[in-house]
XYZ file of C-alpha atoms in Angstrom:
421
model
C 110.842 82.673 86.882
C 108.155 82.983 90.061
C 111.578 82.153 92.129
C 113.344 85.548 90.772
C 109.824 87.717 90.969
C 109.539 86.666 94.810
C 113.629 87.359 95.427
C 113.318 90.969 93.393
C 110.226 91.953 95.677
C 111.836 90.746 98.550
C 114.773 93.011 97.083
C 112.381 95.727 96.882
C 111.159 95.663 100.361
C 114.156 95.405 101.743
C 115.550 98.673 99.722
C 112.679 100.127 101.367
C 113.278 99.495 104.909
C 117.004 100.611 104.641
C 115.929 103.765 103.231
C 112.938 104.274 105.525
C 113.648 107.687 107.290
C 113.137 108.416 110.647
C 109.804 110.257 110.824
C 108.648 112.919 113.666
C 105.606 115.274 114.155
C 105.609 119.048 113.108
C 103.307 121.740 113.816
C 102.407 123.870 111.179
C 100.890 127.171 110.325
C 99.790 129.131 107.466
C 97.542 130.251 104.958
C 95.044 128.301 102.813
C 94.225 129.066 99.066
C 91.611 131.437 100.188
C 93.545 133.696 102.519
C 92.358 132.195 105.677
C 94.799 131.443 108.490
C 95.109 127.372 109.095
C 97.170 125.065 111.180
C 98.022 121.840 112.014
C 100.169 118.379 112.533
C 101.681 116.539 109.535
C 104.718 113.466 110.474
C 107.771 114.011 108.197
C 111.295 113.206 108.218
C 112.494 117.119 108.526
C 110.914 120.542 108.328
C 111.822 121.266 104.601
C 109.517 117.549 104.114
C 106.526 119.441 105.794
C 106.802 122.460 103.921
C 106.815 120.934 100.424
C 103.448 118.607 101.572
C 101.915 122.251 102.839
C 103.221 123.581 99.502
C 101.481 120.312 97.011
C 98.248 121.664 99.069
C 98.200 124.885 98.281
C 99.215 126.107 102.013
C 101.496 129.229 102.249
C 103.460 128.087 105.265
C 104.437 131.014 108.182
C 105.910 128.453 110.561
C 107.248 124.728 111.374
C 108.635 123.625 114.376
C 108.895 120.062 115.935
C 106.432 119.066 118.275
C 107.864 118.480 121.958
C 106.964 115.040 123.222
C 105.170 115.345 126.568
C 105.050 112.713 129.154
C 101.463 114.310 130.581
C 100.462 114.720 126.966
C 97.823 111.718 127.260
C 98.372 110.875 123.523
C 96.911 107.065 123.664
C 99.195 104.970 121.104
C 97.638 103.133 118.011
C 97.025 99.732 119.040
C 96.320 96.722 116.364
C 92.774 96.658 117.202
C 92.249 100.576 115.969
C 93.907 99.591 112.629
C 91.662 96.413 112.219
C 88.671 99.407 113.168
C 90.072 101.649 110.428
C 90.663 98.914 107.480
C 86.395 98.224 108.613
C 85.549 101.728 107.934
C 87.951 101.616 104.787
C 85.860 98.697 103.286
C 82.841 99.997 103.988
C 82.854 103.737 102.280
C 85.168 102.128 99.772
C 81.975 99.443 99.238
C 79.719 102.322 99.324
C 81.015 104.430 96.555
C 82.977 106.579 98.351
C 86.404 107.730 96.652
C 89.434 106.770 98.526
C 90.896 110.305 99.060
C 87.499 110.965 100.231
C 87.422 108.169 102.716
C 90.965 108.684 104.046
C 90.407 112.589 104.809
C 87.014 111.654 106.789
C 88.443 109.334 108.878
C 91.650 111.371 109.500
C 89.510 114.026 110.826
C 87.257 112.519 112.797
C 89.553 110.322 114.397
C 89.157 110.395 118.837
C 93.691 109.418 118.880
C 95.371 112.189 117.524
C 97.990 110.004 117.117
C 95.766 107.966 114.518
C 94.708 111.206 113.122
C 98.399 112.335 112.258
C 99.292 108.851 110.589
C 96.230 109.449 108.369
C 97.143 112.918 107.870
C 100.671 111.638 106.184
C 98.809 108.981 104.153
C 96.196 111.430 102.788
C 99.093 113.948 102.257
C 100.797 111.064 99.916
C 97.304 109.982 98.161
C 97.007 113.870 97.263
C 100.247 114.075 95.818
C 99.894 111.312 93.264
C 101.680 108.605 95.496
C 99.523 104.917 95.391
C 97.959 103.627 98.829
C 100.380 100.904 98.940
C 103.467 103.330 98.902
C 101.874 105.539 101.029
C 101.594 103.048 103.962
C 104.862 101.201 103.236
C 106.962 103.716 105.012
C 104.431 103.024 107.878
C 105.665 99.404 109.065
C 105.077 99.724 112.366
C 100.978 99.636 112.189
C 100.867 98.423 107.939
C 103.014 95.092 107.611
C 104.313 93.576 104.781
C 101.457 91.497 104.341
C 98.960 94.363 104.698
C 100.228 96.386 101.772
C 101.187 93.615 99.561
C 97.734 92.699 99.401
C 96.573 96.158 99.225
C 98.856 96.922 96.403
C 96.774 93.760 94.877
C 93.906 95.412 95.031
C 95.020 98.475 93.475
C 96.180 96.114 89.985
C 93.482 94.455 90.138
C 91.140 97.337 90.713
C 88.693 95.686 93.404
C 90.469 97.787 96.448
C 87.036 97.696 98.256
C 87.007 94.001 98.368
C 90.356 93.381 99.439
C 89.928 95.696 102.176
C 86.715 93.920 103.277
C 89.135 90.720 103.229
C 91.920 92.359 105.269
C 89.386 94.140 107.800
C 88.283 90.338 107.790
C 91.496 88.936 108.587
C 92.517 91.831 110.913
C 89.914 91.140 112.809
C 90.147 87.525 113.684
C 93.586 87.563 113.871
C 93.428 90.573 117.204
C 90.376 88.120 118.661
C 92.296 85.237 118.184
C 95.137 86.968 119.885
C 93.212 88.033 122.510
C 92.380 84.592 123.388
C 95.687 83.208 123.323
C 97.223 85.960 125.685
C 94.142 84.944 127.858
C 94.969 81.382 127.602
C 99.023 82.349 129.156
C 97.900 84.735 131.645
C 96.010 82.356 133.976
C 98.937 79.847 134.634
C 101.369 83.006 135.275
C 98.878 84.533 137.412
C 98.509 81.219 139.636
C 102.136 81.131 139.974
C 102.769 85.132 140.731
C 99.938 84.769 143.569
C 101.405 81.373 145.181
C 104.733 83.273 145.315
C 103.229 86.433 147.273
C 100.803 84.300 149.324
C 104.007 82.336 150.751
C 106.406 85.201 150.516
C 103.394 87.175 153.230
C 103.155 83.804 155.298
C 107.081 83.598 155.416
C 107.761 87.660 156.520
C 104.664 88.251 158.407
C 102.837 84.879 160.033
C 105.829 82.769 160.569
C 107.457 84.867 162.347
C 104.641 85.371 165.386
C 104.946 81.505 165.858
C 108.778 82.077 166.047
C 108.434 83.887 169.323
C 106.297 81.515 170.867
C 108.723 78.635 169.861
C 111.417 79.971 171.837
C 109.501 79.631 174.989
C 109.087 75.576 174.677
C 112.894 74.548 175.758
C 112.380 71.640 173.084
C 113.800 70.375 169.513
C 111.512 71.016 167.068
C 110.392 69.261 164.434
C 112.560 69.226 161.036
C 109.799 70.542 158.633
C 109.529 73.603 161.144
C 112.941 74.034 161.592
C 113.536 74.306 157.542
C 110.206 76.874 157.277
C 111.458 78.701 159.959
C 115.510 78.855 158.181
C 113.538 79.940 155.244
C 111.502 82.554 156.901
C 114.637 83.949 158.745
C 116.641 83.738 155.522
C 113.944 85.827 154.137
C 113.730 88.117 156.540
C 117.184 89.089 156.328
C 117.757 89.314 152.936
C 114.871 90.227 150.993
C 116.416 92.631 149.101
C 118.711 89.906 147.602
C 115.759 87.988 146.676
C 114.118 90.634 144.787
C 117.107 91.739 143.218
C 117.732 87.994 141.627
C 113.598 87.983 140.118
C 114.164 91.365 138.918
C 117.666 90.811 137.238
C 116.158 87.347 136.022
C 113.168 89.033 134.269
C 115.895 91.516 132.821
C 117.832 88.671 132.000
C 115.001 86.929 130.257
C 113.572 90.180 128.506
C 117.175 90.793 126.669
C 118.085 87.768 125.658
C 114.333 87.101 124.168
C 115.022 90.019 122.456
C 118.193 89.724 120.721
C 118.652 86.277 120.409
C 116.348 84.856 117.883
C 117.670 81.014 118.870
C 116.625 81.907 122.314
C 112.927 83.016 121.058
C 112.956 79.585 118.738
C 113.870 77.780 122.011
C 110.619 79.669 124.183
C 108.516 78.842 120.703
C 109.064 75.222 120.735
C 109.166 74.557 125.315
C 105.850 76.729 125.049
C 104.289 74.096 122.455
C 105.189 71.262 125.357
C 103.388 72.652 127.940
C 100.025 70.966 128.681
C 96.636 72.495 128.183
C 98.641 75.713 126.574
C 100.798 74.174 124.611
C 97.462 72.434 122.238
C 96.109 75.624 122.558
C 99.418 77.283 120.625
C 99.004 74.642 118.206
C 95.513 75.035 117.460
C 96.184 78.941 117.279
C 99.483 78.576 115.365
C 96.751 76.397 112.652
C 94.081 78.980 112.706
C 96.819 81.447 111.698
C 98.095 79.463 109.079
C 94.920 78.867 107.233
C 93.642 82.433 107.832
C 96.627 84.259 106.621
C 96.859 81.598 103.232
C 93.290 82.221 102.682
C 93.074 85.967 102.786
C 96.443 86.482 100.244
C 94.889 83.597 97.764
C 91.791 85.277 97.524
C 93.365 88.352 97.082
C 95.345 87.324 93.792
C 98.470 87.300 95.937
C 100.735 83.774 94.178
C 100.832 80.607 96.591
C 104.611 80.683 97.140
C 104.439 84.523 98.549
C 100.939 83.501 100.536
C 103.293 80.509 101.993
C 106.085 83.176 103.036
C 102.885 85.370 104.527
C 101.076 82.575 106.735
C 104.939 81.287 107.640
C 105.222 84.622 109.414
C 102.141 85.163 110.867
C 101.744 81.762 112.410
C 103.276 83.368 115.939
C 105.368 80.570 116.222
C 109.090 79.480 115.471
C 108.172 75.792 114.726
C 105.384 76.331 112.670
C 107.292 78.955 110.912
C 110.707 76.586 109.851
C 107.610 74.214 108.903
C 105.919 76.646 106.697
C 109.328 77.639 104.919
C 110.081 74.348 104.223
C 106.565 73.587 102.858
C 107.109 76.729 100.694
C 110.576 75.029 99.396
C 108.431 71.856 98.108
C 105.881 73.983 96.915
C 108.399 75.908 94.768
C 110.122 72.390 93.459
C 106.522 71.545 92.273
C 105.003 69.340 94.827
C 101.343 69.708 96.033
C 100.847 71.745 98.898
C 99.116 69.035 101.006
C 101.910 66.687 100.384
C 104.481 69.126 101.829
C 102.205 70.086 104.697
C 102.190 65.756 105.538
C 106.047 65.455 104.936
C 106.118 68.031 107.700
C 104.377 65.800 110.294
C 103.392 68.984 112.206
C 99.923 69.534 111.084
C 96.952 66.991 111.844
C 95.624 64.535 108.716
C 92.230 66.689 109.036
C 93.901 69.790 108.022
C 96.275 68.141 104.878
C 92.932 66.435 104.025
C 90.936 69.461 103.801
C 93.840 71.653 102.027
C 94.143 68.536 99.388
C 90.377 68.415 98.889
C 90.732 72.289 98.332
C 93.149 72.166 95.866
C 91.702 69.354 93.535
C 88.471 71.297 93.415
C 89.847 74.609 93.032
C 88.611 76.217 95.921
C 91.581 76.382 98.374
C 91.030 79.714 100.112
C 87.132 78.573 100.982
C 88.482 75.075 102.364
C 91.279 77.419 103.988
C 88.450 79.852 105.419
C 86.887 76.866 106.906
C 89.784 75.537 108.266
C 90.708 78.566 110.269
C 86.950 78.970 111.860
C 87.257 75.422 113.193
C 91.025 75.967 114.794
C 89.478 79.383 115.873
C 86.340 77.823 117.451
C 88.301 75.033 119.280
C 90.821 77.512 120.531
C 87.983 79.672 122.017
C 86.363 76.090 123.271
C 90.278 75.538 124.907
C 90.820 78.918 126.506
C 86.617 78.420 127.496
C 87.897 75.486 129.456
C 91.193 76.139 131.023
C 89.165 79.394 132.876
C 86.913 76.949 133.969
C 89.942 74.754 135.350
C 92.308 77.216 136.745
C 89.920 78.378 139.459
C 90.502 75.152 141.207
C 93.921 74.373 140.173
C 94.086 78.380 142.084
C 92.607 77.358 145.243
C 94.324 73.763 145.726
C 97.976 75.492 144.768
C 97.196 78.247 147.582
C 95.365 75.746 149.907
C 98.365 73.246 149.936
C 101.024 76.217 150.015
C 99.125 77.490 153.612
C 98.412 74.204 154.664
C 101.743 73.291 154.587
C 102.901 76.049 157.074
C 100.186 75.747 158.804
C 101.167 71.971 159.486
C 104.752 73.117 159.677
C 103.896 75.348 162.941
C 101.324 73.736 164.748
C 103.955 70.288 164.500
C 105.661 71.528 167.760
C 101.980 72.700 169.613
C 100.908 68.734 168.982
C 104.241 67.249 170.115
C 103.827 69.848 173.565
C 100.301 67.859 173.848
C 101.798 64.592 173.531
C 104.533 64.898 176.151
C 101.574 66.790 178.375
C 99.420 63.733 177.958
């Protein structure tokens, strides 16, 4: 029975996307109930769309037309950050008293993005017309997932919207810091490696070469090591171009196939979780994820085996996510939840402990909650530390890379002093 509810609401969903229209801005103007003149943005799939939303608000239309996208237009885009802001301010009026039509039309007009203030625009448009939150944001995948209005549409049958917002502001929240940290956490080892490779490619075209001329004037054989810096420096020289072409047809290279091969993203998911210092921090975050997305859908009436499907796909990472599936497979043939996470042998003893202990005493989502602070708090620790460490790893990487050339052309200047002596 829970197996056919979860496969007709996946059904559902899916119905949704396929007929999910394109959607574009219009600019409007018109009249308003009392005669005065108004205007204005609403998104909508075509002009006759627009005019019956103008119409359900009592707006005599005297014009639509399709706004022009402008590259100097300086519209900033809606990041996941300003929808964690806006789910805040949601839970708060919401908490106050404040009526949800009410809420949504204050923050759509007071709104600094414009681009924020036109999505809220279409929602309140939808709310006015009858249409539940959750419906109104479906069409809006791109900034409300799956997750995000399956457990507002929770709130709305169980009637305690304001504190399932508080719990997705919640989630929202941690999930951008935690984020945040991770992206920190990759960006120092590619930095160290992008400034090695300009620090030699400078020493190669512009330093080398000065020693070059000198060289010429000893009459002897140099040494090997400065014979193969100065091929490579020559080499360079010459054909530059080629090198640049084969890192910028390799990043293309990369960036395509990441993105349309989903075996080739499973492949990056798993390498990255190998990788020392990052790849326990991925762990740790891929955890924290977990147990934060499980909590927030149990406490917010959503059932375990669609909570399972949730954290599976929030987890940010292809392991954890076949892992998660299959735990949701046991889950469904009846087994306990922390004797599917063990059969896994992914996640630690502390964790399967905690989520067993959580699950006798009825209380999973607080033991979950707890769970995803620690993961959170030793990821932060992690990241903390590998700032701390790449500062030196920096300056020995560089230090060796010039020391090396340096060595490499003052080998023939000591050899001269030999003979001399």
């Amino acid at each position: 029975m829970a197996t056919a509810m979860v496969s007709s609401k996946k059904s559902k969903k899916k119905k949704a996307k396929a007929k999910e229209p394109k959607v574009f801005t219009f600019e409007w103007k018109g009249t308003n109930r009392e005669g005065h003149k108004t205007q204005g943005e609403l998104q909508a799939s075509s002009v006759a769309d627009v005019r019956v939303q103008l119409r359900n608000q009592g707006v005599m239309v005297k014009g639509v037309r399709k706004k022009s996208k402008s590259v100097f237009s300086g519209d900033k885009p809606i990041k996941p950050m300003d929808i964690a802001m806006i789910t805040r301010q949601i839970a708060t009026m919401l908490s106050a008293g404040v009526p949800l039509v009410t809420t949504i039309e204050m923050l759509a007009k007071g709104h600094e993005k414009p681009k924020m203030r036109t999505l809220l625009g279409t929602i309140l448009n939808e709310l006015q017309s009858g249409v539940p939150l959750s419906d109104a944001l479906r069409p809006h995948s791109r900034y409300f997932d799956d997750l995000y209005v399956d457990l507002v549409a929770a709130g709305e049958h169980s009637g305690a919207l304001d504190t399932v917002f508080d719990r997705i502001a919640t989630y929202r929240e941690k999930s951008e810091a935690l984020k945040s940290k991770i992206k920190k956490a990759m960006f120092y080892p590619i930095a160290v490696i992008i400034v090695a490779i300009a620090v030699t490619i400078g020493l190669l075209l512009f330093v080398v070469p000065q020693f070059e001329e000198i060289f010429r004037g000893f009459g002897a054989e140099l040494p090997a090591f400065t014979q193969m810096v100065l091929g490579i420096s020559r080499w360079l020289q010459e054909w530059w171009w080629v090198f640049a072409i084969g890192i910028i047809a390799g990043i293309i290279a990369f960036v395509n196939a990441h993105r349309k091969s989903q075996k080739f993203r499973d492949q990056i998911d798993a390498y990255l979780l190998k990788i020392p210092l990052i790849g326990e921090i991925l762990h740790k975050g891929a955890m924290a994820r977990f147990a934060r997305t499980l909590a927030t859908t149990f406490a917010a009436g959503v059932p375990l085996i669609e909570g399972l499907e949730s954290a599976a796909g929030a987890s940010g990472n292809a392991v954890y996510r076949k892992a998660l599936l299959k735990v949701r497979q046991e889950v469904m043939t009846g087994m306990q939840m922390n004797m599917a996470l063990r059969t896994t042998k992914l996640f630690p003893d502390m964790l399967v402990q905690m989520v067993m202990i959580g699950e006798e005493s009825g209380a999973l989502d607080d033991m979950l909650n707890k769970l995803a602070n620690i993961y959170e708090m030793q990821v932060d620790d992690a990241v903390d530390g590998l700032s701390s460490l790449i500062e030196p790893i920096l300056m020995v990487v560089i230090g060796g890379i010039v020391g090396a050339l340096i060595v490499a052309m003052y080998l023939p200047i000591f050899q001269m002093g030999q003979v001399v002596g």
